[in-house]
mmCIF file of C-alpha atoms in Angstrom:
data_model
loop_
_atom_site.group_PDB
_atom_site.id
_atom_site.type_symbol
_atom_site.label_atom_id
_atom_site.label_comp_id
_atom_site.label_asym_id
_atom_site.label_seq_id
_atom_site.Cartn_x
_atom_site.Cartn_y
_atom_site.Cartn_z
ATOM 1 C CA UNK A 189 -11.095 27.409 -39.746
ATOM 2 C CA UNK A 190 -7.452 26.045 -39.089
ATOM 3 C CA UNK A 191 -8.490 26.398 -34.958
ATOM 4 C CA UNK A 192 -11.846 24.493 -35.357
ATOM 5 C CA UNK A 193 -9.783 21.784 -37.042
ATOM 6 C CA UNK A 194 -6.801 21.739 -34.836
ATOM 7 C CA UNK A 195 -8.921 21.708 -32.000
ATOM 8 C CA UNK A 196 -10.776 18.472 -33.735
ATOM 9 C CA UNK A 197 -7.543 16.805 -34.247
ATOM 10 C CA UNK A 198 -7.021 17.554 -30.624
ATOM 11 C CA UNK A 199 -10.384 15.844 -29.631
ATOM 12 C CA UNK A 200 -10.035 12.660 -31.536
ATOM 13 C CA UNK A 201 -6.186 12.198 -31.811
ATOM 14 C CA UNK A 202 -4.486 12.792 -29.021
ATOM 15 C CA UNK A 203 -4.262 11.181 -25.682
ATOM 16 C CA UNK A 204 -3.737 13.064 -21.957
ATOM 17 C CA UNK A 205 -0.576 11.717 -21.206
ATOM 18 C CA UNK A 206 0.590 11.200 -17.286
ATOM 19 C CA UNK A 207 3.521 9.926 -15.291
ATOM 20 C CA UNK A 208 3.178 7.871 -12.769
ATOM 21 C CA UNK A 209 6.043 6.775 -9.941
ATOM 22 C CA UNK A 210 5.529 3.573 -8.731
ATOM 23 C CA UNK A 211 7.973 3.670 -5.135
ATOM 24 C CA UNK A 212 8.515 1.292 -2.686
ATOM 25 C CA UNK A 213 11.373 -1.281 -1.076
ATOM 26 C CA UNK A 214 13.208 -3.609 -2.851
ATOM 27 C CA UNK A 215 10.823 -7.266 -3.369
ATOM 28 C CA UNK A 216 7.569 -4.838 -2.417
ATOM 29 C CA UNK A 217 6.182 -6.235 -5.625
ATOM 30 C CA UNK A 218 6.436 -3.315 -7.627
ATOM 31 C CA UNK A 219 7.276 -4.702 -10.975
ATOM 32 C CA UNK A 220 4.836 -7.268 -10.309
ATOM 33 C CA UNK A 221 2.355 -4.548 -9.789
ATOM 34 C CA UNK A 222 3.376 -2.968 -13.106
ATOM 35 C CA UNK A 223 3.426 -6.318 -15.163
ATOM 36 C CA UNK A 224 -0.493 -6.818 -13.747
ATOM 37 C CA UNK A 225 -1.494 -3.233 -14.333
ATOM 38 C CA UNK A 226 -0.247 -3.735 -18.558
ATOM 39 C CA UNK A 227 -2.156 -7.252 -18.698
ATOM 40 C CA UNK A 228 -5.227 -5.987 -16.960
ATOM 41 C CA UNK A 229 -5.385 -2.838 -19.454
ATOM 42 C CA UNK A 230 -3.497 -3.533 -22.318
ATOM 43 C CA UNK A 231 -5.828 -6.682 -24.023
ATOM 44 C CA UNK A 232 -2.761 -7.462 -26.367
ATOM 45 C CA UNK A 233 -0.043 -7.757 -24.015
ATOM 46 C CA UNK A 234 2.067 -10.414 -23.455
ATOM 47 C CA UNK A 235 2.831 -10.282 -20.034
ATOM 48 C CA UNK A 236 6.159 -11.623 -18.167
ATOM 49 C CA UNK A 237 6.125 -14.633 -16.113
ATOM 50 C CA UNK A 238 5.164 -13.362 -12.729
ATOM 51 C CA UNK A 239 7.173 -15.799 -10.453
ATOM 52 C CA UNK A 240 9.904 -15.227 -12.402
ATOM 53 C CA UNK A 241 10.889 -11.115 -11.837
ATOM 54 C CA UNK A 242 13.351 -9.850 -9.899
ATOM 55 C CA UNK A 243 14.542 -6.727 -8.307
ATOM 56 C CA UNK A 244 14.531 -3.958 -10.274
ATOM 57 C CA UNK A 245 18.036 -2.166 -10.684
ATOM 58 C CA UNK A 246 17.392 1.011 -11.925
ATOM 59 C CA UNK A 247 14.114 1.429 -13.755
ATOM 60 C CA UNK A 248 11.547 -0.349 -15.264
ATOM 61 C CA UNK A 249 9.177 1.298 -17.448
ATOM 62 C CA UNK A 250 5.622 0.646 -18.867
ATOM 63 C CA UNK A 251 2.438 2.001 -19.674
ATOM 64 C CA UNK A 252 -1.178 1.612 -20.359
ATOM 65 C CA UNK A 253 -4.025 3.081 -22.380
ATOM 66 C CA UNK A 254 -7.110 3.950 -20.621
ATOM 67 C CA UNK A 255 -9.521 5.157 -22.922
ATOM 68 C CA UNK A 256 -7.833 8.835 -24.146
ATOM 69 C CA UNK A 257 -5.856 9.044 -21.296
ATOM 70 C CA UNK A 258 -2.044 7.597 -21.605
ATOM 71 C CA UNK A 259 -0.744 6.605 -17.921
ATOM 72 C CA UNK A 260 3.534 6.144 -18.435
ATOM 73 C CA UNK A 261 4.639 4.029 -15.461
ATOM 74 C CA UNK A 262 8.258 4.270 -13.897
ATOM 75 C CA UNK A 263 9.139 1.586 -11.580
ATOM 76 C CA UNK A 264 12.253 2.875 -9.837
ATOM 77 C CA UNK A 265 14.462 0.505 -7.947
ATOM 78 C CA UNK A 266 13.495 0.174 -3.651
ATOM 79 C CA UNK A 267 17.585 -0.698 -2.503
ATOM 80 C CA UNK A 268 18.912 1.585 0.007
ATOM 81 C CA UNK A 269 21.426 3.161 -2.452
ATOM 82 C CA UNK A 270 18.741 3.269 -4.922
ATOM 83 C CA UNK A 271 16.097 5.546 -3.296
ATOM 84 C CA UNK A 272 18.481 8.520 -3.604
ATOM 85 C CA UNK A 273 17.753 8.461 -6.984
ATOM 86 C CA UNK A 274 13.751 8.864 -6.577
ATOM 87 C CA UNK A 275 13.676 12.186 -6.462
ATOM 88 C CA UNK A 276 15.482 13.055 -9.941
ATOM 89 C CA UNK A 277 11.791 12.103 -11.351
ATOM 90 C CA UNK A 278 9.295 13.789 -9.126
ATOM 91 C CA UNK A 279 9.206 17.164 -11.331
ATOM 92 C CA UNK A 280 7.662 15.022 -13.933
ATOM 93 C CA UNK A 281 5.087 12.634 -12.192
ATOM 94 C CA UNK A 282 1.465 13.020 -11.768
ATOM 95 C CA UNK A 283 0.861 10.538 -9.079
ATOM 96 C CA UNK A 284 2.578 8.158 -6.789
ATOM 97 C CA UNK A 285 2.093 4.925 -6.164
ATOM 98 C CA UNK A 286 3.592 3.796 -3.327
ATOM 99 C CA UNK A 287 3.929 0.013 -2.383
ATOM 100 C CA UNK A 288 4.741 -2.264 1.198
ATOM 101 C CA UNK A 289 5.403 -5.441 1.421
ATOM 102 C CA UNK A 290 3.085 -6.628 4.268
ATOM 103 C CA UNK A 291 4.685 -9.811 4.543
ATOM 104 C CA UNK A 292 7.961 -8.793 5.712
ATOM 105 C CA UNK A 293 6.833 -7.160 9.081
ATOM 106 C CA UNK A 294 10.827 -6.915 10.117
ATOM 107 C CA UNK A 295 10.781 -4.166 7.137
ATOM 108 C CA UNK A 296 7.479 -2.022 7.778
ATOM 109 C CA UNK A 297 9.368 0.849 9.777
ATOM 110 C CA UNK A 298 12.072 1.011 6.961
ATOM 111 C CA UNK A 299 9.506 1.196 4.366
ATOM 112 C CA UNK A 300 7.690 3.969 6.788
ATOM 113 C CA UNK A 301 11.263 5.803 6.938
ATOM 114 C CA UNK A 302 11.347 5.630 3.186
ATOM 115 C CA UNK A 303 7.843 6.938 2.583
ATOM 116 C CA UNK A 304 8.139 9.545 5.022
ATOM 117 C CA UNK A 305 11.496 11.129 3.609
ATOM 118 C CA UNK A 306 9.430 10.813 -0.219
ATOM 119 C CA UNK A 307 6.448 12.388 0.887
ATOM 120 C CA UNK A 308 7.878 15.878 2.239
ATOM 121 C CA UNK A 309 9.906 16.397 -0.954
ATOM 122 C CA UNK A 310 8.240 19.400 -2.156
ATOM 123 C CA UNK A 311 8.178 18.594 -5.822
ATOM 124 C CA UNK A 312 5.596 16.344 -4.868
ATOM 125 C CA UNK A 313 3.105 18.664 -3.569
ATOM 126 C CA UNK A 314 -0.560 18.167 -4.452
ATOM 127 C CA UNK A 315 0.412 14.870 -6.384
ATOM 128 C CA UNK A 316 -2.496 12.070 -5.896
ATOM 129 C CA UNK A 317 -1.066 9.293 -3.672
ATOM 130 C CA UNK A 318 -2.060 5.566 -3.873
ATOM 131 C CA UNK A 319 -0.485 3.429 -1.019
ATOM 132 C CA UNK A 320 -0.477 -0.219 -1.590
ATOM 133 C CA UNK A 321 -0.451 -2.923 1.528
ATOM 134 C CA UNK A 322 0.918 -5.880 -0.894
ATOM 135 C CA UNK A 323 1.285 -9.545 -0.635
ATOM 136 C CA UNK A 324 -2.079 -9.819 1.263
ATOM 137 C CA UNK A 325 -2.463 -13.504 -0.067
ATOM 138 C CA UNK A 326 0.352 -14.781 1.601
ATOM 139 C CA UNK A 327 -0.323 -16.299 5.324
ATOM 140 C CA UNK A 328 0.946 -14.328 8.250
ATOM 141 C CA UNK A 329 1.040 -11.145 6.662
ATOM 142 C CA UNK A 330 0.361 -7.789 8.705
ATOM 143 C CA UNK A 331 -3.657 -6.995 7.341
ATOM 144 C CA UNK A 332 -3.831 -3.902 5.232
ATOM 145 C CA UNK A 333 -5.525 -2.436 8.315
ATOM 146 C CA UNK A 334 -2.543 -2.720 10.424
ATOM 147 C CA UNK A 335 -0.479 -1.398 7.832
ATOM 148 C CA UNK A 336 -2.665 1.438 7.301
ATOM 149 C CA UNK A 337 -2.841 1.940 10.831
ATOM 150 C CA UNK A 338 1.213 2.451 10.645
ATOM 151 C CA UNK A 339 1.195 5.001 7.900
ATOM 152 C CA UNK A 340 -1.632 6.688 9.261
ATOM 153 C CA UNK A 341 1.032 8.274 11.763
ATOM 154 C CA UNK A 342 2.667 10.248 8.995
ATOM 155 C CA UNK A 343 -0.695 11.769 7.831
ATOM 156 C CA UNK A 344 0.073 15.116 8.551
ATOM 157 C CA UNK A 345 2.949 14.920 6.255
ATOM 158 C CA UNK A 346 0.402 14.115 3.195
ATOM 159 C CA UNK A 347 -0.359 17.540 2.586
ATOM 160 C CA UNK A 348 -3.394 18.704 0.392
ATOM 161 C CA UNK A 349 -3.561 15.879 -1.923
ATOM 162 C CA UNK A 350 -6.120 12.551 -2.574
ATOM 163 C CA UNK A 351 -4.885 9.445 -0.976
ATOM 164 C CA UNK A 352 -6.057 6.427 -0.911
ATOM 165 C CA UNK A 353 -5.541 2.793 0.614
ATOM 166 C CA UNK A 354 -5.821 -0.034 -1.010
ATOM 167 C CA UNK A 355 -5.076 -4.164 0.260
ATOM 168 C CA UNK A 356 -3.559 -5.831 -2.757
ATOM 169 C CA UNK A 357 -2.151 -9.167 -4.094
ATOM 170 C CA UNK A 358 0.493 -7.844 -7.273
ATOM 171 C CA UNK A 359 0.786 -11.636 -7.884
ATOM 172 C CA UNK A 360 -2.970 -12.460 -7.804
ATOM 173 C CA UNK A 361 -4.106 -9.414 -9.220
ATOM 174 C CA UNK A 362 -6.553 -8.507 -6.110
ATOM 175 C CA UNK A 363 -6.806 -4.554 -6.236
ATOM 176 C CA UNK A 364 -4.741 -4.006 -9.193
ATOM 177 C CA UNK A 365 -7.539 -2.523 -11.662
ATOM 178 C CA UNK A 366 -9.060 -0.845 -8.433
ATOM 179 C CA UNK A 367 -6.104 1.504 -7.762
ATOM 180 C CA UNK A 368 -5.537 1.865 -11.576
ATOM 181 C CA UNK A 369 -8.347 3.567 -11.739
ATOM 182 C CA UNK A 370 -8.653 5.493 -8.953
ATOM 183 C CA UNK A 371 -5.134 6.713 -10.106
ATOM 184 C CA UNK A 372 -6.709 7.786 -13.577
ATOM 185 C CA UNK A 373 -9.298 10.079 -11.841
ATOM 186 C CA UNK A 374 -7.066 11.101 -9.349
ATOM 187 C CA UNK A 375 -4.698 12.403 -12.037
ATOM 188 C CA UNK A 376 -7.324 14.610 -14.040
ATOM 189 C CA UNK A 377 -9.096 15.834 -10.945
ATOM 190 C CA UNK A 378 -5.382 16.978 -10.269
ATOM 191 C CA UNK A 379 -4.616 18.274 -14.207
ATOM 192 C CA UNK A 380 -4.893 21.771 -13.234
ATOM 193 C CA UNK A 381 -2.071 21.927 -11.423
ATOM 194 C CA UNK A 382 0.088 19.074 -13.182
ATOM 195 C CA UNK A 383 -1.993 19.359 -16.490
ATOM 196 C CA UNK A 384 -0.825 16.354 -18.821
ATOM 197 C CA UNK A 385 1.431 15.930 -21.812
ATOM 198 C CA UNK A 386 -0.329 16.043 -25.237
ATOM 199 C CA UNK A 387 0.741 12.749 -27.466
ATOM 200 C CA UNK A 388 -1.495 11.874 -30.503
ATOM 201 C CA UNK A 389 -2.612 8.597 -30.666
ATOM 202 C CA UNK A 390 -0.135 5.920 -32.437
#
């Protein structure tokens, strides 16, 4: 009796809970991802004045409810002396998102150098990887086709893992719930082999 009620508990109480690293160079628009992502899912949030974020130093945090799945975002700062730091979290992520800033075409092979060193860690093997081509509102940017076309080179680094491409506009919101999503399924397709955390529902 006290299985058939845990596992009811289970059912209607708790969420699948999932990290999720959100990568990139510093003004890539990853907090301005994040801030998007929690108004576009969370109906009662207050979100942050979008023109007004800066660099993140460190780590920015967040998360969203989608349905009973829990995704916990970590937003870790893109500086050079920074990205030394990414790897202390990948143990304990369920997905990557990674994010380029199309606009600043002088920084696409950095970004590429930065991607390439993440993706080969191997406590990131298997993970479900989003990659972002942001910024596609602004005039002159590279098109998320020729940005795709650049990280295409690396995809024999990707491994056995879902990927996907996405254009986006952070500051518009173009692509935002899009990738969210996809993230979500690519997660639980993936929950075998990084199953979730339990949390009951607060």
């Amino acid at each position: 009796m006290y299985t058939l009620l845990s596992g009811y508990w289970k059912y209607f109480f708790q969420k699948e809970e999932y990290n999720v690293l959100i990568l990139g160079l510093d003004n890539a628009g990853k907090s301005t991802y994040l801030e998007q992502s929690k108004t576009k899912f969370n109906s009662k949030y207050q979100g942050m004045n979008l023109s007004k974020i800066t660099a993140t130093v460190g780590l920015n945090i967040g998360k969203i409810d989608i349905g009973r799945v829990r995704l916990n975002f970590w937003d870790l700062g893109g500086q050079e002396e920074l990205q030394s730091l990414w790897d202390k979290y990948y143990a304990e992520s369920h997905a990557v998102i990674y994010i380029i800033d199309s606009s600043d075409t002088e920084r696409i092979d950095e970004s590429k150098d930065a991607f390439d060193k993440m993706i080969v860690n191997d406590m990131l093997k298997g993970v479900p990887l989003l990659i972002l081509a942001n910024k596609q509102d602004l005039e002159g940017c590279m098109k998320a086709s020729e940005v795709k076309k650049v990280f295409n080179s690396s995809a024999q680094l990707f491994g056995d893992r879902e990927c996907k491409f996405l254009g986006t506009s952070a500051l518009k919101g173009d692509g935002v719930h899009e990738g969210i999503e996809w993230i979500k399924e690519g997660i639980k397709r993936n929950n075998i082999d990084r199953p979730p955390m339990q949390k009951e529902i607060t």
